[in-house]
Coordinates of C-alpha atoms in Angstrom, one line a residue:
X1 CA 114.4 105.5 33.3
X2 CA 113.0 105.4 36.9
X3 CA 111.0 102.7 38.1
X4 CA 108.2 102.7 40.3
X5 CA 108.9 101.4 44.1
X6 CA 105.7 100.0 46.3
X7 CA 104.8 103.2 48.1
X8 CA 104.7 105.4 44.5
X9 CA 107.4 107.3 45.7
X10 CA 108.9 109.3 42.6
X11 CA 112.8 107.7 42.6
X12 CA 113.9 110.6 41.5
X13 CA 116.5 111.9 43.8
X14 CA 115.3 114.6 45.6
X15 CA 111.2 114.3 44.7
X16 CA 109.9 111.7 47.0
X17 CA 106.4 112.2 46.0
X18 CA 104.2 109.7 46.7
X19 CA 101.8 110.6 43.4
X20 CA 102.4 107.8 41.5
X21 CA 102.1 109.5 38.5
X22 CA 104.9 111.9 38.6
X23 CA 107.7 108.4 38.7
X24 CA 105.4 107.3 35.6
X25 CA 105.9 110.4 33.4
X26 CA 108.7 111.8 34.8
X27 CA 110.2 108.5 33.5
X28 CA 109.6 109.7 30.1
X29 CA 112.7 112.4 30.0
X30 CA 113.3 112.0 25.9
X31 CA 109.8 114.1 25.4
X32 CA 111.3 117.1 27.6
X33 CA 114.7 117.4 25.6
X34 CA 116.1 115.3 28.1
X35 CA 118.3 111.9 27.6
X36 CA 119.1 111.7 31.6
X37 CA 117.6 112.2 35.1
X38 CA 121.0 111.8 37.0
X39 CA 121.0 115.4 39.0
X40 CA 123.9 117.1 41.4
X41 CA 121.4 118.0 43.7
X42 CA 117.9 116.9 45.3
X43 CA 116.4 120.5 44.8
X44 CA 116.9 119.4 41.1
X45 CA 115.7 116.7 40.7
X46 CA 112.6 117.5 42.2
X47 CA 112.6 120.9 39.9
X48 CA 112.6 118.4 37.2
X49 CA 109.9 116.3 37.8
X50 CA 107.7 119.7 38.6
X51 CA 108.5 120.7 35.2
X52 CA 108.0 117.8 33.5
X53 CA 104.7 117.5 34.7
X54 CA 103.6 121.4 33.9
X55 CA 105.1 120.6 31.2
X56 CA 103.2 117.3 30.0
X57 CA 99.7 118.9 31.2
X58 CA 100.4 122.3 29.1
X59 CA 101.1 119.9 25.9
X60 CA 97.6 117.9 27.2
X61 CA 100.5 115.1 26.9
X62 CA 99.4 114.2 30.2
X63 CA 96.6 112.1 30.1
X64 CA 98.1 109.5 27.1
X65 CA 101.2 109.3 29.5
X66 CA 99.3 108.4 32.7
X67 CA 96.7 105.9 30.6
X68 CA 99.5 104.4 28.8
X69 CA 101.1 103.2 31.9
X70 CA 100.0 100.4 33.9
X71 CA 98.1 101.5 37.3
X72 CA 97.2 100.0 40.7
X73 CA 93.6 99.5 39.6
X74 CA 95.1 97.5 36.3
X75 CA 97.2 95.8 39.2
X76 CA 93.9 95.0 41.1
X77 CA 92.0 93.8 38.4
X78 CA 94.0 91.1 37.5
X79 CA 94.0 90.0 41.4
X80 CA 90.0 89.9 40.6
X81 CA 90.6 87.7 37.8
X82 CA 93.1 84.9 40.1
X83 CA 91.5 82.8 41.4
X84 CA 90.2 83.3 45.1
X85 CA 92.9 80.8 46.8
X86 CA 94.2 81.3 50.5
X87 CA 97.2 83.4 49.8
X88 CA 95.3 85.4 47.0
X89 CA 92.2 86.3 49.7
X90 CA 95.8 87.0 52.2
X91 CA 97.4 88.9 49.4
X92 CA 94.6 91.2 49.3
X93 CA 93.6 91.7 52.8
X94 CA 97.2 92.7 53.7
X95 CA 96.8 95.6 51.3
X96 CA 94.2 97.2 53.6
X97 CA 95.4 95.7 57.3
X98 CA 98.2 96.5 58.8
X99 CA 100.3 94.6 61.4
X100 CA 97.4 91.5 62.2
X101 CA 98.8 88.8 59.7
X102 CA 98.6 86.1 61.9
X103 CA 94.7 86.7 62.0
X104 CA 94.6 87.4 58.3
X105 CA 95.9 84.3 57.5
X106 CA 93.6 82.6 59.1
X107 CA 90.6 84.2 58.1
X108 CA 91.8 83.5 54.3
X109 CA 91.9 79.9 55.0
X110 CA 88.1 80.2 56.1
X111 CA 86.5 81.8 53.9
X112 CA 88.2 79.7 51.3
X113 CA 87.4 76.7 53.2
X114 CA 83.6 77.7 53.7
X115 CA 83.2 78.9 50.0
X116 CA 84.4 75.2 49.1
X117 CA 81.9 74.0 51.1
X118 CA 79.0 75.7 49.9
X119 CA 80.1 74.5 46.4
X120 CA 80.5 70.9 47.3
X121 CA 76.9 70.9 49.0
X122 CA 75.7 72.6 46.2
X123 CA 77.4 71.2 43.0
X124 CA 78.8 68.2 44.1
X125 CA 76.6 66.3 46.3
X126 CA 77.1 63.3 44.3
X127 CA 80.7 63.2 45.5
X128 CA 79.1 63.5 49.4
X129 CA 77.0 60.4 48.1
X130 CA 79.8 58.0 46.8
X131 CA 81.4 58.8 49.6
X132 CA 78.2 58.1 52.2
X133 CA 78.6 61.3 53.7
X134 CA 75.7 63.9 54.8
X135 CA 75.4 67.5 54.6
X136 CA 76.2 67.8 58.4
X137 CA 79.2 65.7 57.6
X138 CA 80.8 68.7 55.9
X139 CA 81.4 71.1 58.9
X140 CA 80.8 74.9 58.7
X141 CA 84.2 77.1 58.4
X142 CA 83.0 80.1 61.2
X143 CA 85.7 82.4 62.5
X144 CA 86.5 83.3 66.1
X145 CA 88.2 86.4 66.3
X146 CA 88.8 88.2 70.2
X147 CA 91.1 91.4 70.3
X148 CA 91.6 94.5 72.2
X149 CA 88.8 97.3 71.3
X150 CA 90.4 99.7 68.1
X151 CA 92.4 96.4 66.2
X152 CA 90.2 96.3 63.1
X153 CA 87.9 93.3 64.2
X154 CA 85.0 95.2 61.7
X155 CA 87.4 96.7 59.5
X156 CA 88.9 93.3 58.2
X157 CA 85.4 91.7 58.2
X158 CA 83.9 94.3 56.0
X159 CA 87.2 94.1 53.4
X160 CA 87.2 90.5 53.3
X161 CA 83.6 90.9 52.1
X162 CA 84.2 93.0 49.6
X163 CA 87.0 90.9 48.3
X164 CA 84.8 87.4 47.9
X165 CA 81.7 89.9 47.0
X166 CA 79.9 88.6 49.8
X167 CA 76.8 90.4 51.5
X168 CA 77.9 90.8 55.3
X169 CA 76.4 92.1 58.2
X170 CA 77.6 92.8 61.8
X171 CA 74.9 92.3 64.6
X172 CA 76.1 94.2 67.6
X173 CA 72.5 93.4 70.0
X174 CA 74.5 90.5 71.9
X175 CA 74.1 92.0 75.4
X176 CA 70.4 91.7 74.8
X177 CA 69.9 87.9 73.6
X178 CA 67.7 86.1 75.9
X179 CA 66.8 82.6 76.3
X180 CA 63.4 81.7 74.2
X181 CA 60.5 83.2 76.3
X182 CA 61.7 85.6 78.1
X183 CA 62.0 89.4 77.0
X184 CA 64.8 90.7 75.3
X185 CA 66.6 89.9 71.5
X186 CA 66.6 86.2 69.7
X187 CA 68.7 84.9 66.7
X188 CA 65.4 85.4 64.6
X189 CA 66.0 89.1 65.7
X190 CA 69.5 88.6 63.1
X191 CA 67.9 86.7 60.4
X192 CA 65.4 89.6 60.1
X193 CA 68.3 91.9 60.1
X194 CA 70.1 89.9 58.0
X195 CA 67.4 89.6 55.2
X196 CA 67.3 93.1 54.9
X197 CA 71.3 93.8 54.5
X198 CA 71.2 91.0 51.5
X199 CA 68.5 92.9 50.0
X200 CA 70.2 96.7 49.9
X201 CA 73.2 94.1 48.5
X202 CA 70.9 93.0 45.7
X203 CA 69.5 95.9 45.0
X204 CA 73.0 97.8 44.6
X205 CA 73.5 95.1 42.2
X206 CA 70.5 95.7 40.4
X207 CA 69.3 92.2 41.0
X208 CA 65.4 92.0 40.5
X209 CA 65.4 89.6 43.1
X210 CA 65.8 92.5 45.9
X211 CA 62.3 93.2 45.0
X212 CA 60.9 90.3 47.0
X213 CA 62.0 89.2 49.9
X214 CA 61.7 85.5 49.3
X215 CA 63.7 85.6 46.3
X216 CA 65.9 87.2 48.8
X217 CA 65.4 84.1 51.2
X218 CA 66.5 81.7 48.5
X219 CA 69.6 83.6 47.3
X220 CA 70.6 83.3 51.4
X221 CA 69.5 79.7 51.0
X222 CA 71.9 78.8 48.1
X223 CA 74.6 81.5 48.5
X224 CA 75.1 82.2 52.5
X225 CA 77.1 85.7 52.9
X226 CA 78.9 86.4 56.1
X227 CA 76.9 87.8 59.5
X228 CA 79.6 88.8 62.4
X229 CA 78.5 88.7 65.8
X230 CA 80.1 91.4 67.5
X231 CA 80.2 91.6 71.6
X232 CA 80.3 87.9 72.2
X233 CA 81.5 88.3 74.8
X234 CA 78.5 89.5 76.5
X235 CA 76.8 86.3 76.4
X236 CA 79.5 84.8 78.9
X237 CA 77.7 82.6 81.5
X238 CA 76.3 84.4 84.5
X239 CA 78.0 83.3 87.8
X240 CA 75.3 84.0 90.3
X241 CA 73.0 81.4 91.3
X242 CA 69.6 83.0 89.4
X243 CA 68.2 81.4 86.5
X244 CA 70.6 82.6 83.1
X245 CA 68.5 83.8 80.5
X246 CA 71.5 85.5 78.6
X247 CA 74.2 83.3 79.1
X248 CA 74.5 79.7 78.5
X249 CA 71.2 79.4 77.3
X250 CA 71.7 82.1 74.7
X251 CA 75.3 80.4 73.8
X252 CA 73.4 76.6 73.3
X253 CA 70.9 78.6 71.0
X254 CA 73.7 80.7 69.2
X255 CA 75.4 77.3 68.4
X256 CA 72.7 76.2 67.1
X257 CA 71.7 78.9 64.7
X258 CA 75.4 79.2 63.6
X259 CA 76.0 75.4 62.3
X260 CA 72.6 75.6 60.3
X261 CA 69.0 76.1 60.6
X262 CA 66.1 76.7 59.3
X263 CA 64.1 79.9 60.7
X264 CA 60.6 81.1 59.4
X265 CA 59.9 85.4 60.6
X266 CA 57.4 87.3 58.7
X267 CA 58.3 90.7 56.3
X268 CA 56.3 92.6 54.8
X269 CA 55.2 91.8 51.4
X270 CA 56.3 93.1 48.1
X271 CA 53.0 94.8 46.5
X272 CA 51.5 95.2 50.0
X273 CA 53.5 97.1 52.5
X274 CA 50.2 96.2 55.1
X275 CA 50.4 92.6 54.5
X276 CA 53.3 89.9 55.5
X277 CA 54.6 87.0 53.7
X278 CA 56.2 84.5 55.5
X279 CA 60.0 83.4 54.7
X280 CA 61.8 80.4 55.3
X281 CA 66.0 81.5 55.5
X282 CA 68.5 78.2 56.0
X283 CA 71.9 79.8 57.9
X284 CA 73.6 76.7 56.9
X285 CA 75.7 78.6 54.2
X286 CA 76.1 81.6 55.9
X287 CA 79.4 82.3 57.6
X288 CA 79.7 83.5 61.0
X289 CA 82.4 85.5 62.6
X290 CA 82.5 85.5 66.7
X291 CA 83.7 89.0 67.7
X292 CA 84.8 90.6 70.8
X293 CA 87.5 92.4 73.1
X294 CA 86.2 90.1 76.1
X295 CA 87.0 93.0 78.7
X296 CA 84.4 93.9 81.6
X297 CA 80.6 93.7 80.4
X298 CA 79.4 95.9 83.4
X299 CA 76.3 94.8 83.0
X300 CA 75.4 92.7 86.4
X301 CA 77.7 91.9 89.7
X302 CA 77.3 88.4 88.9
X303 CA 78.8 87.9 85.7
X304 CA 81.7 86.1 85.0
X305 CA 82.5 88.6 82.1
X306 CA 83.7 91.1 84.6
X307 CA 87.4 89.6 84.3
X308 CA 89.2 90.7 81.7
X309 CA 90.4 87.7 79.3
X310 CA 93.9 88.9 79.1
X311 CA 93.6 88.5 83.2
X312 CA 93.0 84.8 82.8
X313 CA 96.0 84.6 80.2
X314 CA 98.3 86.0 82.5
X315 CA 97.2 83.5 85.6
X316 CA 97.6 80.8 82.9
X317 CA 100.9 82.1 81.8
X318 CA 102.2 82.9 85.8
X319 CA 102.6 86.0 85.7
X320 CA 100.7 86.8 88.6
X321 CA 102.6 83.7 90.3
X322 CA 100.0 81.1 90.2
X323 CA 101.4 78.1 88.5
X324 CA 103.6 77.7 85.7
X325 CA 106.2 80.0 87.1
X326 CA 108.8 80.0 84.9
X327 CA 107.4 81.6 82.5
X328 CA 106.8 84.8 83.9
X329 CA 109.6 86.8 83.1
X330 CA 108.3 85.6 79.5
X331 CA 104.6 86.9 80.0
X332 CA 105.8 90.5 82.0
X333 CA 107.5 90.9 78.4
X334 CA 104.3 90.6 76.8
X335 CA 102.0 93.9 76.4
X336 CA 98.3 93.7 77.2
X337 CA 96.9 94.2 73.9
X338 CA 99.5 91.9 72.4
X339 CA 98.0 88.6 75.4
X340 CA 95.0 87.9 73.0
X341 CA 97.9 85.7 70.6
X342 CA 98.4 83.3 73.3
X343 CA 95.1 83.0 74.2
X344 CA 93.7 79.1 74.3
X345 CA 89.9 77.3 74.7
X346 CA 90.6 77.0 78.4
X347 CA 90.9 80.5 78.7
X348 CA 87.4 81.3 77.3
X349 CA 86.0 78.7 79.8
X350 CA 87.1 80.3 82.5
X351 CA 85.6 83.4 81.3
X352 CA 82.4 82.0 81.1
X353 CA 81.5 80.2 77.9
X354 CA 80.3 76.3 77.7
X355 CA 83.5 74.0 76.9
X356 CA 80.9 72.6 74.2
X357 CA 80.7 75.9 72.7
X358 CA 84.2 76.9 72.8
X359 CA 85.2 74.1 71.1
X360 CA 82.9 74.1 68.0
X361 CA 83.6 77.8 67.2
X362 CA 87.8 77.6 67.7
X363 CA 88.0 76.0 64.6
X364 CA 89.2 78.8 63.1
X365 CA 90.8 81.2 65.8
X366 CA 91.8 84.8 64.7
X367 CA 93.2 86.9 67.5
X368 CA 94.2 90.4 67.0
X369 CA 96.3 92.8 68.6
X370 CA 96.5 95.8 70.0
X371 CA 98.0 97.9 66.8
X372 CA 100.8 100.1 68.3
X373 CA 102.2 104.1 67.4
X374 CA 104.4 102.2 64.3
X375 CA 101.1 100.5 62.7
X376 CA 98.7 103.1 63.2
X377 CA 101.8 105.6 61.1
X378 CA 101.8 102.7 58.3
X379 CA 98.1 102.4 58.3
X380 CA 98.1 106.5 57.9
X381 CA 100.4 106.5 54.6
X382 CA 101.0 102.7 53.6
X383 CA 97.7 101.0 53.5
X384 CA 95.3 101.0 50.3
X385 CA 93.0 103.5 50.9
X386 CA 95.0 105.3 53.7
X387 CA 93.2 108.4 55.2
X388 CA 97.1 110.6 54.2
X389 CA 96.3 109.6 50.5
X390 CA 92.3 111.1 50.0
X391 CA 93.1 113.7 52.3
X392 CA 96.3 114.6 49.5
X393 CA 94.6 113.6 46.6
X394 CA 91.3 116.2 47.9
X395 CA 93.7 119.6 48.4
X396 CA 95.1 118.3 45.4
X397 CA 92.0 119.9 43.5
X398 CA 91.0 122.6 45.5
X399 CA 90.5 125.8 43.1
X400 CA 89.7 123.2 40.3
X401 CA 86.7 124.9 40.0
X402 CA 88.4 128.1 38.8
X403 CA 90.6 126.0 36.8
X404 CA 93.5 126.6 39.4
X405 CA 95.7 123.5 40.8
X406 CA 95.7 122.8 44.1
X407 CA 97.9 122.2 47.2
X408 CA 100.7 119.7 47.4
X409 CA 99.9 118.6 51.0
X410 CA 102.6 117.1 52.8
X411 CA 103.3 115.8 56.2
X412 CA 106.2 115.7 58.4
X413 CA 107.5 112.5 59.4
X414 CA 107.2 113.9 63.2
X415 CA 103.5 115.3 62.2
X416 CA 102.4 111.5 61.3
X417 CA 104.0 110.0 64.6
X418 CA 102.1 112.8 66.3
X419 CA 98.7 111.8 64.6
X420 CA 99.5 108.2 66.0
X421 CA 99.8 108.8 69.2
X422 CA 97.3 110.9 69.5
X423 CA 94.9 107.9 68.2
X424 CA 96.6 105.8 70.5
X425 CA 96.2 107.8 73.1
X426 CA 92.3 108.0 72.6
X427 CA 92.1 104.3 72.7
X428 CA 90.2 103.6 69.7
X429 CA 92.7 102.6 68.0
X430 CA 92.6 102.8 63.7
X431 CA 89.2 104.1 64.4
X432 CA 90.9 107.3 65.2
X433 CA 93.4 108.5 63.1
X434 CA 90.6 109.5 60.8
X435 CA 89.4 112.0 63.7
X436 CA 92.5 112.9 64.5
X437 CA 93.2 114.3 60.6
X438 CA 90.1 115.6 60.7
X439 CA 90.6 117.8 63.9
X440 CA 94.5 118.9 62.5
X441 CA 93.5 119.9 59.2
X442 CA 89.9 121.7 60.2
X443 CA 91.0 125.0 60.3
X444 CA 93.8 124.7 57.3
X445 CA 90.7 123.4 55.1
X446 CA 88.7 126.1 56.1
X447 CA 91.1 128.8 55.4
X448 CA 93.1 126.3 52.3
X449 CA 90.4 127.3 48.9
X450 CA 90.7 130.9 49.5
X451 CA 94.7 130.8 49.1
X452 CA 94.4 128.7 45.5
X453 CA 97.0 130.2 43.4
X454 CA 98.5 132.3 46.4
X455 CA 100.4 129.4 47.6
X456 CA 100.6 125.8 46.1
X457 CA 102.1 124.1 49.4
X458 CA 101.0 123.1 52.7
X459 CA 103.1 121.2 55.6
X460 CA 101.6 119.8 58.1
X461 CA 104.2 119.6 61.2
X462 CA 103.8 117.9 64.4
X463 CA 103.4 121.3 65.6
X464 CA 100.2 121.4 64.2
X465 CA 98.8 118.2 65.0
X466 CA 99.3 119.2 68.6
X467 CA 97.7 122.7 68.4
X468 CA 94.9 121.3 66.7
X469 CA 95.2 123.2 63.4
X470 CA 96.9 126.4 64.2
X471 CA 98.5 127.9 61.1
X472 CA 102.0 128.9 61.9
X473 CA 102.5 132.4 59.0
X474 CA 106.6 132.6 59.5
X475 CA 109.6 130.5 59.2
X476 CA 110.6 127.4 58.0
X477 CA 107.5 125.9 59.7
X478 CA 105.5 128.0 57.4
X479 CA 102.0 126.1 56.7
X480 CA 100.8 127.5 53.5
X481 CA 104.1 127.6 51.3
X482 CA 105.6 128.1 47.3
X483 CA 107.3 125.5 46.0
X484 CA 109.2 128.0 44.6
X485 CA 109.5 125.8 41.3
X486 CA 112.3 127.0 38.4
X487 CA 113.2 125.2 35.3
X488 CA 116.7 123.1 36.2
X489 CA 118.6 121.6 33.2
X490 CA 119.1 118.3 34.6
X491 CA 122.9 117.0 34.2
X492 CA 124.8 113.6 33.9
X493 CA 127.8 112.4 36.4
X494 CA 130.2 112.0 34.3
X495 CA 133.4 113.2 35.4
X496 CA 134.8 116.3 35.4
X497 CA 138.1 115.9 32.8
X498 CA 139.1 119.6 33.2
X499 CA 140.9 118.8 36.6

């Protein structure tokens, strides 16, 4: 009996699928005639398991054998049903993000902490009473998270709200913000925004109280959500001597907004599109995230934000020989995208934000960094969701149409490195691996329905990845392949006693 490892790799020797439900029936050898799965060779034992499974879908055995076995989404729905502690919310996110634990965990602790909060303003204000505290006593749980462009700063936002259930929004106007009274965005600017991402939350939920938006105001008002503020960055404070509309004066304002307040804007009302009704939204529940790579603005000659961060944290450090000298050989051993972990509050100073402000958004600090060649591979293959896996599971059923199985699509372990660099080397990070499968298997998929039934195979080779798609027809490169599958009497090890 096989068991099934983490990666659903078949463990049968000489398989190494990754469809999880060839280890599951495959595991089954009694209904094939078969009391062992212990093979001389790899070619049989991944015969085997081809068989087995023709063999199981010809007998329509298939579908009791994969239902009767526990799967990931059995797996995942009893996570739903834990509770959602720190390590659970931790658990979960590290099935979808790859190599930014340290920021993980810390974002696990906040939301936890914040959700706590909420419910002990809410449910359990006569323990803030015997205790003579206020409201304002119980301090807001926002998130400060700075990292290199491509990390998954939105990526990990939009999972962890879909793993508290949790409307979120990411406001990315932050260059614009201006001071009150002069041109340019305002925080009622995001509340307005905001109001309308709860509502397409509501309504996907079927909740009546989509329908009006200050039914909408009040589930804000009692419930929160998260809003991320991406590009924070660009509010660093100007450095020239002209009065600063967008920096300081935009950070005091943010500050506020972000510890709790209540804003009034107008939207238009439910049974008359030409009229307005006028809503009242508290942010004091709401969560905020702080995002940004804090690399040159370019947006003015006067702004401090024209320094790179990760400059400051080297001066800090000494590596550019200005003070603390001794730990420069340490710092030269540190890579750029990797300086946002040692980053401290004195750093963001210097690059231009209020020590005030700094300190009452640190709270809970979240660097990420730059993902290298090794995560963006694991984030290709081992991740939930993982672009390898739909991409698979979609040539997979190609010809279903004509009641014809598809293609086994498999990768080289040199193809996926390639696809990694090639992201890498695009500087967006995770953001590109999806572009970069796209591009590789354009022309295969194009070409890929018409050969159903022909061939049942395709490898994808590094080859490929670097041509961009071109289909190599000969050798053992060959793209479009046949397994060449036969039936293989699988055999035991015992030994041979006719020596």
């Amino acid at each position: 009996m096989t068991s099934t490892n983490e990666n659903w790799a078949c463990t049968v020797p000489g398989c190494m699928r990754d469809n999880r439900a060839c280890d599951r029936l495959a595991g089954v050898p009694t209904d094939a005639d078969a009391d062992v799965k212990i093979f001389k060779d790899p070619e049989s034992g991944a015969a085997y398991c081809a068989d087995y499974i023709d063999w199981l879908i010809d007998s329509k055995k298939f579908n009791d054998a994969f239902e009767s076995a526990p799967t990931a989404e059995d797996t995942e729905a009893e996570t739903d049903a834990a509770p959602l502690t720190p390590t659970v919310i931790l658990a979960r996110l590290k099935e979808r993000v790859q190599g930014q634990d340290r920021a993980c965990q810390s974002i696990a602790s906040a939301i936890f902490e914040q959700r706590k909060n909420r419910e002990l303003r809410t449910e359990h204000k006569d323990l803030l009473d015997e205790n003579d505290l206020d409201d304002e006593d119980v301090s807001k749980a926002n998130i400060f998270m700075p990292g290199p462009t491509g990390c998954g700063k939105t990526y990990i936002v939009k999972t962890v709200a879909k793993i508290v259930d949790e409307p979120f929004y990411v406001y990315r106007g932050t260059a614009g913000l201006t001071a009150a009274g002069y041109v340019g965005g305002n925080v009622e600017d995001i509340v307005e925004e905001y109001v309308a991402k709860v509502q397409e939350w509501l309504e996907a939920r079927n909740d009546p109280a989509a329908k009006d938006p200050r039914k909408v105001a009040e589930w804000i008002n009692t419930s929160g959500g998260i809003i991320a503020v991406d590009e924070v960055d660009k509010i660093a404070a100007s450095k020239g001597t002209g009065k600063d509309v967008g920096g300081q004066a935009v950070q005091d304002r943010l500050l506020t907004f972000m510890e709790g307040e209540e804003i009034t804007i107008k939207l238009p009302h439910p049974s008359n599109p030409q009229a307005a009704v006028q809503v009242t939204v508290d942010t004091t529940h709401i969560q905020f995230i702080l995002m940004g790579a804090f690399s040159p603005a370019g947006d003015g000659k006067d702004k401090m934000s024209q320094r790179k961060l990760i400059d400051i944290i080297k001066q800090r450090r000494g590596s550019t020989g200005s003070g603390m000298e001794g730990r420069a050989d340490e710092s030269s051993r540190v890579s750029d995208g990797n300086l946002y972990l040692y980053a401290k509050e004195e750093d963001f100073v210097s690059f231009g934000f209020k020590p005030e402000f700094v300190g009452r958004i640190i709270g809970y600090f979240a660097p990420l960094r730059q993902l290298g060649e090794e995560d963006l591979v694991r984030i290709l293959t081992h991740v939930r969701g993982n672009p390898v896996a739909v991409e698979k599971a979609r040539y997979s059923i190609l010809g279903s149409e004509r009641g014809l199985r598809g293609f086994n699509l498999k990768f080289t372990d040199d193809a996926l490195k390639a696809i990694a660099k090639k992201a890498a080397s695009k500087g967006t990070g995770a953001r590109g691996l999806k572009t970069v499968l796209r591009q590789t298997l354009s022309e295969i998929g194009f070409m890929a329905p018409d050969l159903v039934g022909e061939y049942d195979e395709i490898l994808i080779t590094a080859d490929i990845v670097e041509t961009e798609g071109v289909i190599v027809k000969d050798g053992d490169n060959q793209t479009f392949r046949k397994s060449g599958r036969k039936t293989l009497t699988p055999v035991d090890d015992k030994p041979d006693n006719d020596a």
